[in-house]
Short mmCIF file of C-alpha atoms and ligand atoms in Angstrom, two decimals:
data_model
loop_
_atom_site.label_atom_id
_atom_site.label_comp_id
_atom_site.label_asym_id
_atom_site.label_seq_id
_atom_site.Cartn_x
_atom_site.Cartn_y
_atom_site.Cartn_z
CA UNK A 1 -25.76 -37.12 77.84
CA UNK A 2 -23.99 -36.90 74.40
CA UNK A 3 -25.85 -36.50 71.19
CA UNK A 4 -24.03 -38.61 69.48
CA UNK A 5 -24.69 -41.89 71.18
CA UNK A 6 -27.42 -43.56 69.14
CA UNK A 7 -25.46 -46.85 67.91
CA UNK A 8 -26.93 -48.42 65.21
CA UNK A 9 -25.09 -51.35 63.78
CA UNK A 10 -21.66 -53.48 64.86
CA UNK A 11 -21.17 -51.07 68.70
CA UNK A 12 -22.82 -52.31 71.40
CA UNK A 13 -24.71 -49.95 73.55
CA UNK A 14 -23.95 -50.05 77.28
CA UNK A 15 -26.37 -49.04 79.57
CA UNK A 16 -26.46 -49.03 83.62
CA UNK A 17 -29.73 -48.18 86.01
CA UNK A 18 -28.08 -47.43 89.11
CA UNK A 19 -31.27 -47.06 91.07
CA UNK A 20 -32.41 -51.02 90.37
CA UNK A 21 -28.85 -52.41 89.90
CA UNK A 22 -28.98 -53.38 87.04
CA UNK A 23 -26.33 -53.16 84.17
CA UNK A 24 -27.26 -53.91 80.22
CA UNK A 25 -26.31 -54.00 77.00
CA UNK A 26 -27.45 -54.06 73.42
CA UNK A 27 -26.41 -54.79 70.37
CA UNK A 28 -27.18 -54.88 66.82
CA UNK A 29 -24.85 -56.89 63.61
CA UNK A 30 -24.89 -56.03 60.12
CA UNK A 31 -21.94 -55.52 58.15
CA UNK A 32 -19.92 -57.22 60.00
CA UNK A 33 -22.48 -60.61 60.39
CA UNK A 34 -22.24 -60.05 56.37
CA UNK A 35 -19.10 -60.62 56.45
CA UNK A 36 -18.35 -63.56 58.48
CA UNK A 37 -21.62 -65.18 56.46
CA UNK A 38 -20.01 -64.76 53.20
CA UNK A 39 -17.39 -66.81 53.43
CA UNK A 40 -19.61 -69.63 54.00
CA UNK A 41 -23.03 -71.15 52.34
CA UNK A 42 -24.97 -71.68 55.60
CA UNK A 43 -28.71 -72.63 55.09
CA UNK A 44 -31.07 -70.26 56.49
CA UNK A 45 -31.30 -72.39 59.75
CA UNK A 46 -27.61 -72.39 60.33
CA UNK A 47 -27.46 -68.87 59.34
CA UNK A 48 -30.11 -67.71 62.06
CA UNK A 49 -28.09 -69.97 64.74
CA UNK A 50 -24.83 -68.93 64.24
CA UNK A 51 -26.09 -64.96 63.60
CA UNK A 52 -27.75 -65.29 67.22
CA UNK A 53 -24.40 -67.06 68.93
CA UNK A 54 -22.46 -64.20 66.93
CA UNK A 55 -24.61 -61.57 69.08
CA UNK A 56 -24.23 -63.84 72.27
CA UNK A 57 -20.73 -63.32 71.78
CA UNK A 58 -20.45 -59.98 71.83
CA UNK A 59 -22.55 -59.12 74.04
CA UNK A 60 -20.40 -61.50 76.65
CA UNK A 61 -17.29 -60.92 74.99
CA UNK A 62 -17.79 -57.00 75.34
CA UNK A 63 -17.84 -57.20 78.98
CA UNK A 64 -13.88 -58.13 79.13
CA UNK A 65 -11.84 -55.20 79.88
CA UNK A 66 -10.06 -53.99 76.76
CA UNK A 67 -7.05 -55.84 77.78
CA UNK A 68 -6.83 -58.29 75.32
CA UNK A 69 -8.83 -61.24 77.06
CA UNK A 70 -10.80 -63.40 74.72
CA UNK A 71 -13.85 -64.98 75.61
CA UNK A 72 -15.33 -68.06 73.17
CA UNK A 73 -18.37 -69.89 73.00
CA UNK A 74 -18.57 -73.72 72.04
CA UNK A 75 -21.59 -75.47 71.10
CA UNK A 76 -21.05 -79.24 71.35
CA UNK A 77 -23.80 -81.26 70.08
CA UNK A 78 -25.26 -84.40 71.50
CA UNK A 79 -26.19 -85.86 68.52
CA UNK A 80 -28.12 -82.89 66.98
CA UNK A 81 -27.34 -82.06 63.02
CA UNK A 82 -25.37 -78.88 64.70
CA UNK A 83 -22.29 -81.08 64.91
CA UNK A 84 -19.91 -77.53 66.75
CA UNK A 85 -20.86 -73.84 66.79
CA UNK A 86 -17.47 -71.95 67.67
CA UNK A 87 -17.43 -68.70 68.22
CA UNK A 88 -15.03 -65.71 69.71
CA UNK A 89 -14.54 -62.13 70.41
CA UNK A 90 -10.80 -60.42 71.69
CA UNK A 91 -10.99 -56.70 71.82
CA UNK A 92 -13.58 -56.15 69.13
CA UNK A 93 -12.62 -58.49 66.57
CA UNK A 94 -15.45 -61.34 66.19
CA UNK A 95 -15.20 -64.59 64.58
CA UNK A 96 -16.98 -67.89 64.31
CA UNK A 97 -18.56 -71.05 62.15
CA UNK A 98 -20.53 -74.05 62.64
CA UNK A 99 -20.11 -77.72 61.29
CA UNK A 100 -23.71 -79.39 60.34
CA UNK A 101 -25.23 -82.15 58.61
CA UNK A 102 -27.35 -80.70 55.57
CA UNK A 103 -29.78 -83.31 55.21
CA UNK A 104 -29.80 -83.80 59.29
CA UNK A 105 -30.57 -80.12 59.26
CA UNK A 106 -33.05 -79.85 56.13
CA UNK A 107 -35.42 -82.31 58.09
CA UNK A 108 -35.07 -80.43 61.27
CA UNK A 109 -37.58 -77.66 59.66
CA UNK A 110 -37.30 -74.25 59.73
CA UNK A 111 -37.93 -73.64 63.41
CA UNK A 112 -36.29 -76.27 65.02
CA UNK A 113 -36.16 -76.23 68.94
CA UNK A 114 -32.48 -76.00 70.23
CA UNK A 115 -32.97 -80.03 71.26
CA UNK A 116 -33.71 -80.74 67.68
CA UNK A 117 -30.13 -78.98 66.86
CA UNK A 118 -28.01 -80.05 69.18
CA UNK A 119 -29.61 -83.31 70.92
CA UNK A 120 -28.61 -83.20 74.42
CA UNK A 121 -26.03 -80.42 73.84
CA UNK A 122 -23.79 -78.37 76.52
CA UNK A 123 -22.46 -74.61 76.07
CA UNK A 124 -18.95 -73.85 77.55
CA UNK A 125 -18.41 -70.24 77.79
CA UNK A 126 -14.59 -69.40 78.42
CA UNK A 127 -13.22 -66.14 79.50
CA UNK A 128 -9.83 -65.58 78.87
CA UNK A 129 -8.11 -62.36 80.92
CA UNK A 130 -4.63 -61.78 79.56
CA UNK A 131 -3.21 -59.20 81.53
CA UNK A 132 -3.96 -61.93 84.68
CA UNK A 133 -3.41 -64.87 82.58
CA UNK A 134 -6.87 -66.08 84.40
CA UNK A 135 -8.81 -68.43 82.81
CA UNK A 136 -13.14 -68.96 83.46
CA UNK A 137 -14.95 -71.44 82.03
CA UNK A 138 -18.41 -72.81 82.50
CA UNK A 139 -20.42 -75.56 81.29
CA UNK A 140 -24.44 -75.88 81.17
CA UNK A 141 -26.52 -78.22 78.92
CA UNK A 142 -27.35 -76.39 75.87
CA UNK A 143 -31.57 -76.18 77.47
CA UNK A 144 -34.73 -73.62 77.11
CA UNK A 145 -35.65 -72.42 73.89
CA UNK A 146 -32.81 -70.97 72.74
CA UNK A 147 -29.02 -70.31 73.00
CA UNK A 148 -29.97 -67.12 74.93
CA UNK A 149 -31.42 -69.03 77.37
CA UNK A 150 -28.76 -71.92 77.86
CA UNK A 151 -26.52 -68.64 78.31
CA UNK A 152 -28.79 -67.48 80.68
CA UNK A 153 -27.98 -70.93 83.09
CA UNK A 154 -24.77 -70.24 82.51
CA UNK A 155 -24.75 -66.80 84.80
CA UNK A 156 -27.34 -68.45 87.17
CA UNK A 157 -25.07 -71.12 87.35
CA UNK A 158 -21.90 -70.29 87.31
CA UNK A 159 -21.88 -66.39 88.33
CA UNK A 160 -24.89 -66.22 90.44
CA UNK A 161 -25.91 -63.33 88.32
CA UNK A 162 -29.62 -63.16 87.50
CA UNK A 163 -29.79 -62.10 83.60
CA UNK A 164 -32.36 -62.04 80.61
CA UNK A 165 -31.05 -62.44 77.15
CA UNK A 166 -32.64 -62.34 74.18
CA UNK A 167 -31.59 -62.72 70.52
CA UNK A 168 -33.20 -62.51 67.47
CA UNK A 169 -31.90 -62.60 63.82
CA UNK A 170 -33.50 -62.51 60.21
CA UNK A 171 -32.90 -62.19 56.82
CA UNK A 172 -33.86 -60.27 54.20
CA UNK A 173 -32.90 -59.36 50.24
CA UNK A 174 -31.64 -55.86 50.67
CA UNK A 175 -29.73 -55.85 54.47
CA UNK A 176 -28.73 -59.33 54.36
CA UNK A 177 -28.56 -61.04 57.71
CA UNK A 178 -29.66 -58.41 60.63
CA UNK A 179 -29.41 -60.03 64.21
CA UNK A 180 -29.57 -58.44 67.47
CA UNK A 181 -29.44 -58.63 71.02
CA UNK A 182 -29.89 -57.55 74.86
CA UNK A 183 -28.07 -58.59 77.79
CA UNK A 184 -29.44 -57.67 81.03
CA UNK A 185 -28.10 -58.51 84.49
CA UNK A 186 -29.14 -57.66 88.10
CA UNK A 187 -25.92 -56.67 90.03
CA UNK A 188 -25.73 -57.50 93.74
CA UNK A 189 -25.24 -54.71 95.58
CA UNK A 190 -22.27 -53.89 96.30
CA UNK A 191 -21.06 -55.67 93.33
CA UNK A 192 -17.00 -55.81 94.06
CA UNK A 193 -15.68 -58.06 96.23
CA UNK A 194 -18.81 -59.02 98.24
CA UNK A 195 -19.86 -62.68 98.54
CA UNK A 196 -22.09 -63.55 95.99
CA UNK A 197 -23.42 -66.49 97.91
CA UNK A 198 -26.23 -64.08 99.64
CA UNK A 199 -27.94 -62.92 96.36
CA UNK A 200 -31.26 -63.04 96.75
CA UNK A 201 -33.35 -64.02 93.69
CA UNK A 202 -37.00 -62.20 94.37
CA UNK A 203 -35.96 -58.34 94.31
CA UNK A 204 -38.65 -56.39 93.26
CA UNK A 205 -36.25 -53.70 91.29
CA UNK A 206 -34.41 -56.75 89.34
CA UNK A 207 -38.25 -58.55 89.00
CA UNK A 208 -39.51 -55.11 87.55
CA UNK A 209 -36.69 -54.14 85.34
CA UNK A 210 -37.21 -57.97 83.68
CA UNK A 211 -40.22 -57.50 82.97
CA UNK A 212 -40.00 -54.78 80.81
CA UNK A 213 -36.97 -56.39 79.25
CA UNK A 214 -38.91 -59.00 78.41
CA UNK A 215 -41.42 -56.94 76.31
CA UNK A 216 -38.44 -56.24 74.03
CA UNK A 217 -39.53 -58.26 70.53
CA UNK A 218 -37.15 -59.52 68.79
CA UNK A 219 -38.37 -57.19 65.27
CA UNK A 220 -36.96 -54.16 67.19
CA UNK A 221 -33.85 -55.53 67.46
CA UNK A 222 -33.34 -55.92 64.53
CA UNK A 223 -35.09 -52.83 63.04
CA UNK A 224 -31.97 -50.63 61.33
CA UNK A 225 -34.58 -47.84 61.75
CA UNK A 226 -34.55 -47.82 65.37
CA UNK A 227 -31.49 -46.59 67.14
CA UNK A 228 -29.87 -48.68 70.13
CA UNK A 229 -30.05 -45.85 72.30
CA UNK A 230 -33.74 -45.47 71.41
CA UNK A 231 -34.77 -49.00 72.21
CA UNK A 232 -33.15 -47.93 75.85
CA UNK A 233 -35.30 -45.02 76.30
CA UNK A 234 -38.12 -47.39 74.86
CA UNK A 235 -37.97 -49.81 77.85
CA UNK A 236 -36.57 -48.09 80.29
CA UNK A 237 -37.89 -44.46 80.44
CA UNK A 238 -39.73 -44.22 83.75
CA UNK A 239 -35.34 -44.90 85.10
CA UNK A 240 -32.88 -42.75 85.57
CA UNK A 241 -30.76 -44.88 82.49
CA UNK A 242 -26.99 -43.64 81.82
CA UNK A 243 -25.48 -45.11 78.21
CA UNK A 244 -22.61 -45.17 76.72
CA UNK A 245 -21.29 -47.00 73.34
CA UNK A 246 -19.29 -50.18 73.48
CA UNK A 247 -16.05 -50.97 71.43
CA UNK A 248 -16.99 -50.99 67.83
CA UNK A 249 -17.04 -54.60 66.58
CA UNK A 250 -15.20 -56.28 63.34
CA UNK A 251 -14.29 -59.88 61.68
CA UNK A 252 -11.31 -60.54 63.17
CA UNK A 253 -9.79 -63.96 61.86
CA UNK A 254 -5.76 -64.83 63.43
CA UNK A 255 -5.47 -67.50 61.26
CA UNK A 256 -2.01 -67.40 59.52
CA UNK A 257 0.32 -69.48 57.80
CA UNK A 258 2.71 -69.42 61.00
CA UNK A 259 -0.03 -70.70 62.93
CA UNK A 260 -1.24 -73.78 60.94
CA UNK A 261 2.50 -74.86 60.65
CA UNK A 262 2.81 -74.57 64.13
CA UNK A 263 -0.81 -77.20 64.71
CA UNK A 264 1.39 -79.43 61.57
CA UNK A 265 3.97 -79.41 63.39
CA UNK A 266 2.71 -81.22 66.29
CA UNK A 267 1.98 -84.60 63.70
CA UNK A 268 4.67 -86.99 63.35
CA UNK A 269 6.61 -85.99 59.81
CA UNK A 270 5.32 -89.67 58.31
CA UNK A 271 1.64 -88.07 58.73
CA UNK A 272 3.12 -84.63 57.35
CA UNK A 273 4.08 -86.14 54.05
CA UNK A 274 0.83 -88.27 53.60
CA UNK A 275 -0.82 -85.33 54.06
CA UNK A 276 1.20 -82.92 51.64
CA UNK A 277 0.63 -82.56 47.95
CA UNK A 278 2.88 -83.67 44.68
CA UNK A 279 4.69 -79.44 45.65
CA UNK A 280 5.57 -80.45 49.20
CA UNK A 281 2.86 -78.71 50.56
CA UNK A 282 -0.44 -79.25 52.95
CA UNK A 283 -3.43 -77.29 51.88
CA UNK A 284 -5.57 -76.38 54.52
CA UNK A 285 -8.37 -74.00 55.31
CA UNK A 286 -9.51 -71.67 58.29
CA UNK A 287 -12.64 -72.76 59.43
CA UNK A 288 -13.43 -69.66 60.43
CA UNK A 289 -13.14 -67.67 58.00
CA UNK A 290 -12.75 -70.10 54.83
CA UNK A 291 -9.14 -68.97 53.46
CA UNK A 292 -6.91 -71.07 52.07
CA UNK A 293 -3.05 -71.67 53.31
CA UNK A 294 -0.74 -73.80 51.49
CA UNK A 295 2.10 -74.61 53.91
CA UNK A 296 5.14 -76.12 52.68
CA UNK A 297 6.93 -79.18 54.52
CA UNK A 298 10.42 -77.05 55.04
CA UNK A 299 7.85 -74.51 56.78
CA UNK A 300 6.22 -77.31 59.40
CA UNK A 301 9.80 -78.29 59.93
CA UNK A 302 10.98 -74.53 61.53
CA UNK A 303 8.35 -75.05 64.30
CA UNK A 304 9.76 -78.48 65.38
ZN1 LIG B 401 -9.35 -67.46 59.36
#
């Protein structure tokens, strides 16, 4: 084992315990959660949600081979105050933002149940895979008590892969928003190429190796004293547990002036010009990351 794995904030900590089958990873956002927050004024509610879909995301996302796939969770509300949650991850580079209602939200509390944000909600988790232009996406209704546990359906679901997540974010004067996560899955045996259909859901490794996942509280992960590789060791001593650190994760936005003109481009040049300024230009702004592109007419007109 290297000394130098200890991963505190924005790499992911990947961790495997051959002997029960099970494969997991952690996580813990700082910086880079700063970062994405600050170009937004999201009440503390909103701030908490969208910190704990960020860590979702990456842990998810971080499972992708570094081949350029993208993976992005969606939110869509039934009705909730949470109007969209968006959020993606492609090689490292994490982005996302919610819509919301502010006075919808501000009588929600400040520990609303995931019903109370989204209504009857669903979660679509995509997977992108580049290099075999493969797309994956699954749907479940955005249920349990939080968006760990929606995500959880989603691999019962969809991947027949028995997992526990949990996420937890706060807030505080001096760090800012702090969230973190774990991701832990029980792989069938066997894992490649064998027919998933035959898992069975009441092995006693996977049942054990839950359990003490599930003693994992949610202030030490997102302590900044306690190392990543330390809250492995933590849970998981009595196992033989081999780590090793994830891709290193940053704001990523790929919002440019080339591609808003492109979206422009695909309204009819009547709309265009209602929707340009006195210059000749239509102002618009990333959702994602809040900057502001001013794209002239002649520039909608090159992607026609
Ligand atoms: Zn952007």
């Amino acid at each position: 084992m290297s000394e130098t794995i200890e991963t505190w904030f924005d790499q992911p900590l990947v961790f495997t315990i051959a002997a029960r089958h099970v494969r997991g990873r952690f996580v813990r956002l700082g910086p880079v959660l700063n970062t994405i927050m600050a170009a937004h004024s999201y009440p503390p509610v909103a701030e908490r949600l969208l910190a704990e879909a960020l860590v979702l995301t990456v842990l998810l996302g971080s499972t992708l081979k570094a081949d350029g796939g993208q993976m992005t969770l969606q939110a869509q509300t039934g009705g909730g105050p949470i109007e969209l949650l968006v959020c993606d991850y492609r090689g490292g580079e994490l982005r996302g933002y919610l819509k919301f209602d502010a006075e919808r939200l501000a009588e929600a509390g400040l520990d609303p149940t995931l019903f109370a944000l989204f209504g009857e909600g669903f979660l679509a988790i995509t997977f992108d895979q580049e290099a075999t232009n493969e797309r994956y996406q699954g749907i479940v209704p955005l249920e349990g008590a939080s968006i760990g546990e929606a995500a959880e359906h989603y691999f019962e679901q969809s991947e027949q892969i028995s997992s526990l997540i949990k996420l937890a974010a706060r807030h505080d004067a001096e760090a800012g928003c702090v969230a973190g996560g774990m991701l832990l899955q029980h792989l069938p045996e066997g894992e490649v190429g064998r027919d998933r259909l035959h898992v069975r859901h009441d092995v006693p490794e996977w049942e054990h190796a839950k359990a003490i996942g599930a003693t994992l509280k949610g202030e030490e992960l997102t302590d900044p004293a306690i190392s990543l590789e330390t809250l492995a060791w933590r849970l998981f001593h009595e196992d033989e547990v081999r780590v090793e650190p994830g891709v290193t994760v940053s704001r990523g936005c790929r919002c440019s002036t080339d591609y808003f003109a492109g979206v422009l481009a695909q309204f009819p040049e009547a709309e265009q010009r209602d929707m340009a300024d006195d210059q000749g230009k239509i102002v618009v702004d990333c959702a994602f990351c809040s900057r502001i592109f001013p794209i002239a007419l002649e520039e909608i007109a090159t992607h026609h």
